[in-house]
CSV table of C-alpha atoms in Angstrom, one decimal:
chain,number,residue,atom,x,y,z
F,7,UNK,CA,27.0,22.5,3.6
F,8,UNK,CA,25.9,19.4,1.4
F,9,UNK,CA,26.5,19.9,-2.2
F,10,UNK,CA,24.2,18.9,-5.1
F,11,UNK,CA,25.2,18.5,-8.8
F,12,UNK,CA,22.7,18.7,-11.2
F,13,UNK,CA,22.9,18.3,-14.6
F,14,UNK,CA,20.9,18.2,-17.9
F,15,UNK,CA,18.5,21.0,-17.6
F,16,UNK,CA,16.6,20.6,-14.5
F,17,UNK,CA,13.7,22.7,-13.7
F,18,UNK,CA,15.1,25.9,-11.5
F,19,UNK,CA,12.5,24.6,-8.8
F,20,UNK,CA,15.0,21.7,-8.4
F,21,UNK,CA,17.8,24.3,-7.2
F,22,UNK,CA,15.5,26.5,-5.6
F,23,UNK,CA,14.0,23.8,-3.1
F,24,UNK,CA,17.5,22.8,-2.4
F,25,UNK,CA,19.6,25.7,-2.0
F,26,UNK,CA,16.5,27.2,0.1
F,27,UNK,CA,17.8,24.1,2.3
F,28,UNK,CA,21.1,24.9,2.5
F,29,UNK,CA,22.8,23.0,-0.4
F,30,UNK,CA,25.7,24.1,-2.4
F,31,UNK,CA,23.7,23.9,-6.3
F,32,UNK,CA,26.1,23.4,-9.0
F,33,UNK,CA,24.6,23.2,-12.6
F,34,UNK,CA,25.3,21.6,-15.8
F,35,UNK,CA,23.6,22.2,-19.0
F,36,UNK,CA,24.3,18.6,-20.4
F,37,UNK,CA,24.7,14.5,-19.6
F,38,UNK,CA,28.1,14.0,-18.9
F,39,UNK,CA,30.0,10.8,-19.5
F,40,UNK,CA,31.8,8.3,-17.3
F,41,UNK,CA,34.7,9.7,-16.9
F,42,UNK,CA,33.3,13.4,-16.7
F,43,UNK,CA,30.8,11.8,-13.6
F,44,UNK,CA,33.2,10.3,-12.1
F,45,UNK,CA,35.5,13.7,-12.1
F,46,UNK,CA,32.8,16.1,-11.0
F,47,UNK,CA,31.5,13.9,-8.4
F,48,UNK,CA,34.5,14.3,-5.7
F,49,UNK,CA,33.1,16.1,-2.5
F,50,UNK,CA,29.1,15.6,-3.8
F,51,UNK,CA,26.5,14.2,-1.8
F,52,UNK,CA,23.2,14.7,-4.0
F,53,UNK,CA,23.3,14.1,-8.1
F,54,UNK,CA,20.1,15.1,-10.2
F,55,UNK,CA,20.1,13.6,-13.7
F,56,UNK,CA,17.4,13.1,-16.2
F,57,UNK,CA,17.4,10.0,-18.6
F,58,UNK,CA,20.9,10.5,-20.4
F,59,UNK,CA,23.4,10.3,-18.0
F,60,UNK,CA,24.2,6.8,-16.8
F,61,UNK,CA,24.7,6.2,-13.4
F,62,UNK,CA,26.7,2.9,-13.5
F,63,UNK,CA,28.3,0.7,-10.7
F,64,UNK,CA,32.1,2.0,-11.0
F,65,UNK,CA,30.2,5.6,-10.9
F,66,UNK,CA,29.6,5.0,-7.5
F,67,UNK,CA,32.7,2.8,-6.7
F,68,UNK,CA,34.1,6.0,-7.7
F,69,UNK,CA,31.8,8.5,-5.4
F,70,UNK,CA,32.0,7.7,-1.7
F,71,UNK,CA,30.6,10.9,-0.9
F,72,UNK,CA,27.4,10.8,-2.8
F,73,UNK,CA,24.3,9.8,-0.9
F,74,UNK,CA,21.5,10.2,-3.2
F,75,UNK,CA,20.7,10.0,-6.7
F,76,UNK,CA,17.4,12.2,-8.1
F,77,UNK,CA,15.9,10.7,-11.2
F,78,UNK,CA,14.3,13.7,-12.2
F,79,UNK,CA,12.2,11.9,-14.2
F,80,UNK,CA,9.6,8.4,-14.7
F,81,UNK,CA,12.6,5.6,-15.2
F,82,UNK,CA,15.5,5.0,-13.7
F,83,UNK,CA,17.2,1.9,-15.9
F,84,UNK,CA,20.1,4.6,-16.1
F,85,UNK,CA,21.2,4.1,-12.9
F,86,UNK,CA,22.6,0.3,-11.4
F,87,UNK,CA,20.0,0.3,-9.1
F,88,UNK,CA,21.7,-2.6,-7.1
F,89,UNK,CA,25.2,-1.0,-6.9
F,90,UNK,CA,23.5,2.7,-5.1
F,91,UNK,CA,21.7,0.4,-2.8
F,92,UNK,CA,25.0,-1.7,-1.5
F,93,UNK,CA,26.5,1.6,-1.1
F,94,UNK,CA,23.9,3.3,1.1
F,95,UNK,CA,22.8,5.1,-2.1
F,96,UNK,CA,19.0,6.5,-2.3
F,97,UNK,CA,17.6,7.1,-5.1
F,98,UNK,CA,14.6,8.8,-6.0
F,99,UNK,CA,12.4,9.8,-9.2
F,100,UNK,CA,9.1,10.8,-10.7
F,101,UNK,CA,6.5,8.2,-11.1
F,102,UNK,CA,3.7,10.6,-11.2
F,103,UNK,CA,4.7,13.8,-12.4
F,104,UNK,CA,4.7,13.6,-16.1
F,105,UNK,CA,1.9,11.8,-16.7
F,106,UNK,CA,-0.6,14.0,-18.1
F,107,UNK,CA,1.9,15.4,-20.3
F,108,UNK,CA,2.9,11.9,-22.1
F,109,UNK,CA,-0.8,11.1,-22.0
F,110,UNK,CA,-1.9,14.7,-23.6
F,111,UNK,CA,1.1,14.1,-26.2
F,112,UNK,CA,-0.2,10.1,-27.2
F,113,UNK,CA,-3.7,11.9,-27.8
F,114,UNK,CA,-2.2,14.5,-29.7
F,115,UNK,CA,-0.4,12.1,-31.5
F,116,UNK,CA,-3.0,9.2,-32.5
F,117,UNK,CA,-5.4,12.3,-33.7
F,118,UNK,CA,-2.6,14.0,-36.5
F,119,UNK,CA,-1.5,10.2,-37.7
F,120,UNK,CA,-5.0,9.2,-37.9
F,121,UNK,CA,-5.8,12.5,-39.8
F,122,UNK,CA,-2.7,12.3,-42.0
F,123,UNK,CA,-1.9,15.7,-40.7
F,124,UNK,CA,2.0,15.2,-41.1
F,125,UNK,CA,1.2,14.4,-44.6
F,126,UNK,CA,-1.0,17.5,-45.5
F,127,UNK,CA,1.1,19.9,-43.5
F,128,UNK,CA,4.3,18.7,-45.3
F,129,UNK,CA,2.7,19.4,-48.6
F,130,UNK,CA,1.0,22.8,-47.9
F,131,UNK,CA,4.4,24.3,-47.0
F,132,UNK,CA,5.9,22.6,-50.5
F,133,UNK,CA,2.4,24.7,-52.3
F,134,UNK,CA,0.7,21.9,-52.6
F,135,UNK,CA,-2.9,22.0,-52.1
F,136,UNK,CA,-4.7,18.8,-51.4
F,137,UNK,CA,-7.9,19.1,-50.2
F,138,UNK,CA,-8.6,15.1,-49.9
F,139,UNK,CA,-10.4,12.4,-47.1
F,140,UNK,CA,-8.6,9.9,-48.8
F,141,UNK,CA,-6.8,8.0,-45.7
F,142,UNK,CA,-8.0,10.7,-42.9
F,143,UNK,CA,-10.6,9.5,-40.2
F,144,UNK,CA,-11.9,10.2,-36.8
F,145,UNK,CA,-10.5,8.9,-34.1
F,146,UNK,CA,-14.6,7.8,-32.8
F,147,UNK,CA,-15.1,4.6,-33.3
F,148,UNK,CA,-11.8,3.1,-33.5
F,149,UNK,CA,-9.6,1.0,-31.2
F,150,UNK,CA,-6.6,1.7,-29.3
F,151,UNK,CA,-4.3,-0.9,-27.4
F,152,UNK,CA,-2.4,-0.4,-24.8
F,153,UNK,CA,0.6,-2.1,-23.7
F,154,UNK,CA,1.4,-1.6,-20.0
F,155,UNK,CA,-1.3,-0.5,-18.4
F,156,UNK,CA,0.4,1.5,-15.7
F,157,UNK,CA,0.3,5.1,-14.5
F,158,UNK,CA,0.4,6.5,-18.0
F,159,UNK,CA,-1.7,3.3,-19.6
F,160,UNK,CA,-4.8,3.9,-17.7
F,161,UNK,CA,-4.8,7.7,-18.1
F,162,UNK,CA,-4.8,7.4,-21.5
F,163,UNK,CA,-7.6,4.6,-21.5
F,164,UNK,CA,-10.2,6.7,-19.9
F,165,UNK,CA,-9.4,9.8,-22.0
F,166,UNK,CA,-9.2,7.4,-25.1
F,167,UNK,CA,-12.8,6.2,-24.1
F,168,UNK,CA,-13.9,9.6,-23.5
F,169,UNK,CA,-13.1,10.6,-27.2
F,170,UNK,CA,-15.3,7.4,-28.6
F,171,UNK,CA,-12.6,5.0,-28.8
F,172,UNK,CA,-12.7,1.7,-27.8
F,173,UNK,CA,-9.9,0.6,-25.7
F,174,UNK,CA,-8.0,-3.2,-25.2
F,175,UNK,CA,-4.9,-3.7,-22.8
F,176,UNK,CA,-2.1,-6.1,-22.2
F,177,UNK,CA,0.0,-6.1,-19.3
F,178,UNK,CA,1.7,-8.7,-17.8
F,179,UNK,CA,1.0,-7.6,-14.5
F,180,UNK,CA,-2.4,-7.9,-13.2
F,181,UNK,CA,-4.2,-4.6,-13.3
F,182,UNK,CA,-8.0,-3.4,-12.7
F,183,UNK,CA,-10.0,-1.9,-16.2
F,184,UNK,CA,-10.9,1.6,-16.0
F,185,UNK,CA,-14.5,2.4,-17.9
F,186,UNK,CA,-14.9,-0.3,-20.3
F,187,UNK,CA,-11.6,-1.1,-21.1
F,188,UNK,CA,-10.7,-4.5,-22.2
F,189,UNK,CA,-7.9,-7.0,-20.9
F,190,UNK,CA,-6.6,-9.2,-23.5
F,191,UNK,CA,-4.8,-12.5,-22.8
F,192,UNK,CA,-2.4,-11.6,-25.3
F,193,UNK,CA,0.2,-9.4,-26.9
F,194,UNK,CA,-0.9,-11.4,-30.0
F,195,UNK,CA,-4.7,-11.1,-29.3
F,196,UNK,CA,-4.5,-7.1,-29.1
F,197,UNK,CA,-2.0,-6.4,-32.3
F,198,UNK,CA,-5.0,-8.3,-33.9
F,199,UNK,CA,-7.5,-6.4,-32.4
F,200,UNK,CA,-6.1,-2.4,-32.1
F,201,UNK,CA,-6.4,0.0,-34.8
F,202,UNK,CA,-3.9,2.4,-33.1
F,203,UNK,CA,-0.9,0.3,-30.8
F,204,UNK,CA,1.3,2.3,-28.0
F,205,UNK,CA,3.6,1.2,-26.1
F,206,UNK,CA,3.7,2.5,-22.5
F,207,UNK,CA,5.8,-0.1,-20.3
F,208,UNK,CA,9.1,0.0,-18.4
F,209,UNK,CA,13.1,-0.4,-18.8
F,210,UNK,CA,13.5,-3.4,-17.3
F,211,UNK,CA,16.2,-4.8,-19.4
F,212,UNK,CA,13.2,-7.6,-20.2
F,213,UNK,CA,11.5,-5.1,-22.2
F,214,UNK,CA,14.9,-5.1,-24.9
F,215,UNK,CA,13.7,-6.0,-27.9
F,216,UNK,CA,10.3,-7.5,-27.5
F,217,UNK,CA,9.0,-5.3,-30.6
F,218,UNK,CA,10.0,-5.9,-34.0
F,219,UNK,CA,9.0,-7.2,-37.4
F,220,UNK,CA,6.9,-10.2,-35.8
F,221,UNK,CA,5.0,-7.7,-33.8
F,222,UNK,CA,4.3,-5.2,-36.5
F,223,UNK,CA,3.4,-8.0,-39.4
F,224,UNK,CA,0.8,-9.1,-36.5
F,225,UNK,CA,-1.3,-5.5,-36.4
F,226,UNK,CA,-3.8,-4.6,-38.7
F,227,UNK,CA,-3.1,-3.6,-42.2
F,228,UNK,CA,-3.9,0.0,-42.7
F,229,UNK,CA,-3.4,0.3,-38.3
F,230,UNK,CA,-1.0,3.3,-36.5
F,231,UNK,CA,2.1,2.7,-33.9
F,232,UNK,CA,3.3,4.7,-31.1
F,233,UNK,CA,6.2,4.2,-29.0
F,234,UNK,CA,6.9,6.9,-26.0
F,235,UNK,CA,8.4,4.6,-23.6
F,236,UNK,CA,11.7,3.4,-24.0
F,237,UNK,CA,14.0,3.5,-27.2
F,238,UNK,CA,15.4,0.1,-26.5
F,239,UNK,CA,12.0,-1.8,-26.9
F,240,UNK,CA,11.6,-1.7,-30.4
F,241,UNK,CA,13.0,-2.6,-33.5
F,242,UNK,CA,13.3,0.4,-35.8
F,243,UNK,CA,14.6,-0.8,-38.5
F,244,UNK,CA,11.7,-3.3,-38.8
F,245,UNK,CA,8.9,-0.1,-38.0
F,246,UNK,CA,10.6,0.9,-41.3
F,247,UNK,CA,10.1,-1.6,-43.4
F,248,UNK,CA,6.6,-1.8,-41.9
F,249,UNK,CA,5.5,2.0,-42.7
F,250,UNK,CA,7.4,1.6,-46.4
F,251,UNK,CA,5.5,-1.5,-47.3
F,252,UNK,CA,2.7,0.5,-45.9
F,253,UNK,CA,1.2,-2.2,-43.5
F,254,UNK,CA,1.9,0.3,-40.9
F,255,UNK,CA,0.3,3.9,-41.7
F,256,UNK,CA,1.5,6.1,-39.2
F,257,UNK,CA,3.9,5.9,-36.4
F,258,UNK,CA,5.1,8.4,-33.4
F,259,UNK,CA,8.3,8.2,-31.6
F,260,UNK,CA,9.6,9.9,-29.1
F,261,UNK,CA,12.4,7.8,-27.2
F,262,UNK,CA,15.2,5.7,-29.0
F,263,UNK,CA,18.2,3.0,-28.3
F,264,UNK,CA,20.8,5.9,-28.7
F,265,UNK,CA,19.9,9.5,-27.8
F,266,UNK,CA,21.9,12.5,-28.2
F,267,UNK,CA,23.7,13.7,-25.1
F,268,UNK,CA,23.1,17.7,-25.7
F,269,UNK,CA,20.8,19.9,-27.4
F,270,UNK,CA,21.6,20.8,-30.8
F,271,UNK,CA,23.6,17.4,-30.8
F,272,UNK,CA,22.9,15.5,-34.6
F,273,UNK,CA,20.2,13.1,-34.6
F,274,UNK,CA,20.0,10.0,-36.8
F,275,UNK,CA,17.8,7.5,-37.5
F,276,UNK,CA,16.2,4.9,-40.0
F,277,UNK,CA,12.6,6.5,-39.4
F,278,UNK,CA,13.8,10.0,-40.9
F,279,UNK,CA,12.1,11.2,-43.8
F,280,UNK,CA,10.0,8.5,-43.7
F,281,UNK,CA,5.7,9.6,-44.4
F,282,UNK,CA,3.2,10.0,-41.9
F,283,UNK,CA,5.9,9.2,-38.9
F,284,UNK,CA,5.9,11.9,-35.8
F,285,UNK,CA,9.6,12.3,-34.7
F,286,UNK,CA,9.9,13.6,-31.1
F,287,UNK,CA,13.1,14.4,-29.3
F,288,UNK,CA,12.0,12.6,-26.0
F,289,UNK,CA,9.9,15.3,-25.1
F,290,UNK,CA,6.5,13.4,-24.0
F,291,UNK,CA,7.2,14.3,-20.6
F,292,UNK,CA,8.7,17.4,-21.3
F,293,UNK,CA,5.6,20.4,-20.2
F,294,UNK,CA,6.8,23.4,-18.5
F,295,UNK,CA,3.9,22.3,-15.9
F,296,UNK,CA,5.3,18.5,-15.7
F,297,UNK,CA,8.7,19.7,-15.8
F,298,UNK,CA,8.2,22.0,-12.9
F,299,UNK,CA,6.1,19.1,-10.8
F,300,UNK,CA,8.7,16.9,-11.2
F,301,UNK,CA,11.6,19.9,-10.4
F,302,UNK,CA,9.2,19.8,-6.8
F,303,UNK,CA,8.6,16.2,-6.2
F,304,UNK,CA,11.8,15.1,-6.9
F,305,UNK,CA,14.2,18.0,-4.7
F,306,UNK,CA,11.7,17.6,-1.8
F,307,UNK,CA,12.6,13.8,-1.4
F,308,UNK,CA,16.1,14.6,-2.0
F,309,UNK,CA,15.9,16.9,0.7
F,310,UNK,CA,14.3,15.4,3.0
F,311,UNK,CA,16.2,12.0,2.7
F,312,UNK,CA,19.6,14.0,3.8
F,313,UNK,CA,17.8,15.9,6.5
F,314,UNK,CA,15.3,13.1,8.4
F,315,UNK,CA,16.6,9.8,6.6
F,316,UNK,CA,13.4,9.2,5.1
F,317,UNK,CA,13.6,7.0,1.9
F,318,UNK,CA,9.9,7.2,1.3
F,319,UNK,CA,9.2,6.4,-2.3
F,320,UNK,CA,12.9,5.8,-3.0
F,321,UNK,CA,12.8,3.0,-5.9
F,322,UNK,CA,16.0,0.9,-4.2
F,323,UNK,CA,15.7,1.3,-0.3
F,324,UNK,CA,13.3,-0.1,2.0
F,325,UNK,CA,10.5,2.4,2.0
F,326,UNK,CA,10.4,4.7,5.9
F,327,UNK,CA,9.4,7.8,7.3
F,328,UNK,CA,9.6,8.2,11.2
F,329,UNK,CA,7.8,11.5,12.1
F,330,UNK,CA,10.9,14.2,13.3
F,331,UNK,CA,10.8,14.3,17.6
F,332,UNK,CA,11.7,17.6,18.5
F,333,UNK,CA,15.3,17.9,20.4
F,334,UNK,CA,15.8,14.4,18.9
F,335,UNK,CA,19.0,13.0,17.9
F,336,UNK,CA,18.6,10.8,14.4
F,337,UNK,CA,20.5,7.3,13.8
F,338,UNK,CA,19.9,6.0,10.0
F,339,UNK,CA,21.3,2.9,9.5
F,340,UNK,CA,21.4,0.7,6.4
F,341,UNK,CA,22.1,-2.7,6.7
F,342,UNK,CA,22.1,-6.2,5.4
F,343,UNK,CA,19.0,-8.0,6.2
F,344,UNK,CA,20.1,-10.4,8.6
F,345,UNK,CA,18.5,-11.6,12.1
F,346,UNK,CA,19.7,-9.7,15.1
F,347,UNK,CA,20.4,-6.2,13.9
F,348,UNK,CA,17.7,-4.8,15.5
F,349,UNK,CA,18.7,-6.3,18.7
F,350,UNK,CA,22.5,-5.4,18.1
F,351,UNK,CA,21.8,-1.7,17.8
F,352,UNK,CA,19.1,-1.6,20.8
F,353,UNK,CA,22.0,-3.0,23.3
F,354,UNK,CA,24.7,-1.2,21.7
F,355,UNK,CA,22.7,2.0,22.7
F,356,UNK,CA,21.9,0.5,26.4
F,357,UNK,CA,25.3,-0.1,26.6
F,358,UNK,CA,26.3,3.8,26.6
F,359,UNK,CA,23.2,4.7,28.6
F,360,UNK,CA,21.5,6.0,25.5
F,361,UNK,CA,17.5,6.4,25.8
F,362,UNK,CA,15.6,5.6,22.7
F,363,UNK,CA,12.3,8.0,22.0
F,364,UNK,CA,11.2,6.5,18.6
F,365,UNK,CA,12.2,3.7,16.5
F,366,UNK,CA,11.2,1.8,12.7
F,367,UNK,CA,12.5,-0.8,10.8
F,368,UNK,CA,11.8,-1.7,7.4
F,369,UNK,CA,13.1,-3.9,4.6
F,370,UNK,CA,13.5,-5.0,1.3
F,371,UNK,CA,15.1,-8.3,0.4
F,372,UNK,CA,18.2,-8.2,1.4
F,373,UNK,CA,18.1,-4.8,2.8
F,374,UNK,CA,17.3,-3.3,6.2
F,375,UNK,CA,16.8,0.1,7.0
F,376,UNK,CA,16.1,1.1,10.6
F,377,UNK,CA,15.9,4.6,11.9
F,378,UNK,CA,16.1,5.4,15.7
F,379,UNK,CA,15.8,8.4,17.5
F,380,UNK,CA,17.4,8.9,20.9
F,381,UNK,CA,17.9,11.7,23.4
F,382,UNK,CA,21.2,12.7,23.7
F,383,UNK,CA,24.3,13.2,21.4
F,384,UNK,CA,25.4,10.1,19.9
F,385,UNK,CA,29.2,9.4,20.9
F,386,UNK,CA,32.0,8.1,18.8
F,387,UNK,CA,32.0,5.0,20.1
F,388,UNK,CA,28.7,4.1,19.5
F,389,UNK,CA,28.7,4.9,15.7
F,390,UNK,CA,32.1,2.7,15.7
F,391,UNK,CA,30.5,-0.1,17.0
F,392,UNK,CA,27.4,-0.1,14.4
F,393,UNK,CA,29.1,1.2,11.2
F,394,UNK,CA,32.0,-1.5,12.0
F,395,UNK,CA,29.6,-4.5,11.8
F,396,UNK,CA,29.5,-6.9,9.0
F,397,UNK,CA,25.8,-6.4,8.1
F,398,UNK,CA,26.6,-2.8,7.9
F,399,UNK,CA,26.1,-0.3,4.8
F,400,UNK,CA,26.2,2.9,5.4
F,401,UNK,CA,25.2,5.1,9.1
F,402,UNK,CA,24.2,8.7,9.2
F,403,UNK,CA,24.0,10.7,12.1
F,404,UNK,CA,20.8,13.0,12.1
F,405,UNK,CA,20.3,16.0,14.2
């Protein structure tokens, strides 16, 4: 019996789908640390993690059992990508799952900074009544850039448009414009441009830094800022400065560089306290309905990666998925991508009389991934002569 670890407060879907599979489910409230990973990891093939626990490469060094890592959520920066693939590791996430919810939550967001509802609500629980337009307007009208115009970018373009705003993008990637959504040329040419500015790109380790006081002197005076990526993108201290002066009027944030491990964990940061700024504890994706969706997506690819070998989706393998032959015996083999593999493993199985029924290779750089399925027990000998091979990562045997 396979047995899964899965920490930080994964939807029960997550341990439903896999102990309806036959997995032992152990769970943990919290992230752990290194050297708690590392410990709790002996004898565990499957780890589920959200964004806090770090998955590095002496993690893995350290777990020769483990052969898949579920991301149950959009990124996976946490995890050395690189080191789970040398090892045979898949790993899996969300891309999808969540999107509506960080979309709904940006909306939300842009409409109570634009409004100065932070501002009002603040003083009507102190007594204060206020009854003022001074600062407050409708979102109609006004212009929101988006940087990284991915899955959660282009969501929020057409329901941006579909409240009156106009909308400008920047990616660095070329993407299509949805409705009448503008491409700028720039990152320069849409801080100039956008009344509202959110940030919705990845954690490549690229990304570090590129927002700060440059960025935020070059946006509008009076203009609003969101940031419900990633933490390590963006210079807080210089947001600061930025709403204090007043350049900036509003900001909402809902990831940063250091994030408590547990709930009810303190939280500090320079933006506290500070007026008309929306402070989110990385909950953009967090919806009982994208929470759940994710809980899903995520088990059934773990689950199905163990039991067929297929690596569909998985952000570090070559992507496969060989329909299951009935009274079929499965070979999975990772594998440096090097000429002749294919050939080694076809005359290996000729060798021991083995009949092959279905067969698919794919790769990825450097990576090779072919599955084969053959109709009759695979002996010792066999798996011997493929696992010992130079090229070779890791070999399952699949009934």
């Amino acid at each position: 019996m396979p047995t899964a670890l899965l920490l930080e407060n994964l939807h029960p879907q997550a341990r439903q789908i896999l102990e309806a599979a036959g997995f032992d489910v152990v769970t943990r409230t919290g992230a752990l640390d290194e050297a708690e990973l590392i410990e709790s990891l002996a004898g565990v093939q499957v780890l589920g993690i959200r964004s806090k626990t770090q998955v590095s490469a002496d993690v893995l060094a350290a777990a020769p059992d483990l052969e898949v890592v579920g991301a149950f959520c959009i990124g996976t920066n946490q995890i050395d990508l690189q080191a789970a693939a040398d090892r045979g590791v898949a790993v899996f996430n969300a891309p999808f799952s969540n999107t509506r919810s960080v979309v709904e939550i940006a909306i939300a967001d842009i409409i109570a900074l634009t409004r100065r509802l932070t501002v009002l609500d603040k003083e009507m629980h102190a007594g204060i009544w206020n009854k003022s337009a001074t600062g407050a307007h409708e979102v109609r009208g006004r212009t929101l850039g988006i940087v990284g115009y991915g899955n959660i970018g282009t969501q929020l373009s057409v329901l941006a448009e579909n409240l009156g705003m106009s909308v400008v993008f920047y990616d660095t990637a070329e993407k299509l414009a949805l409705g009448n959504a503008r491409r700028m040329d720039t990152l320069d040419e849409l801080l100039e441009t956008a009344d509202v500015v959110t940030l919705h790109v990845d954690g490549r380790s690229g990304n570090a830094g590129m927002f700060g006081a440059k960025q935020f002197a070059r946006m509008r005076p009076g203009s609003i800022f969101l940031n419900l990526s990633r933490g390590f993108v963006v210079d807080y201290a210089a947001l600061s400065e930025a709403v204090l002066s007043g350049h900036v009027v509003g900001a909402a944030v809902d990831v940063f560089p250091e994030e408590p491990k547990r709930k009810g964990d303190p939280f500090e940061s320079e933006l506290r306290g500070l007026p008309n700024v929306i402070l989110t504890p990385h909950t953009g994706g967090s919806t009982e309905e994208a929470q759940e969706a994710i809980g899903q997506f995520v088990a059934n690819k773990v689950r199905d990666h163990l039991a067929t070998g297929s690596t569909n989706l998985s952000v570090n393998l070559p992507n496969l998925a060989l329909d299951q032959r009935p009274d079929a015996h499965r070979i999975a083999y990772l594998h440096r991508n090097v000429p002749g593999v294919l050939a080694t493993i076809n005359a290996t199985l000729a060798e021991h009389g083995v009949n092959i029924e279905g067969q698919l290779l794919a790769t990825r750089g450097e990576l090779g991934y072919v599955v084969t399925d053959v109709s009759t027990l695979v002996e010792p000998a066999v798996v011997q002569a493929l696992a010992g091979r130079p090229e070779s990562l890791r070999l399952r045997l699949l009934s």
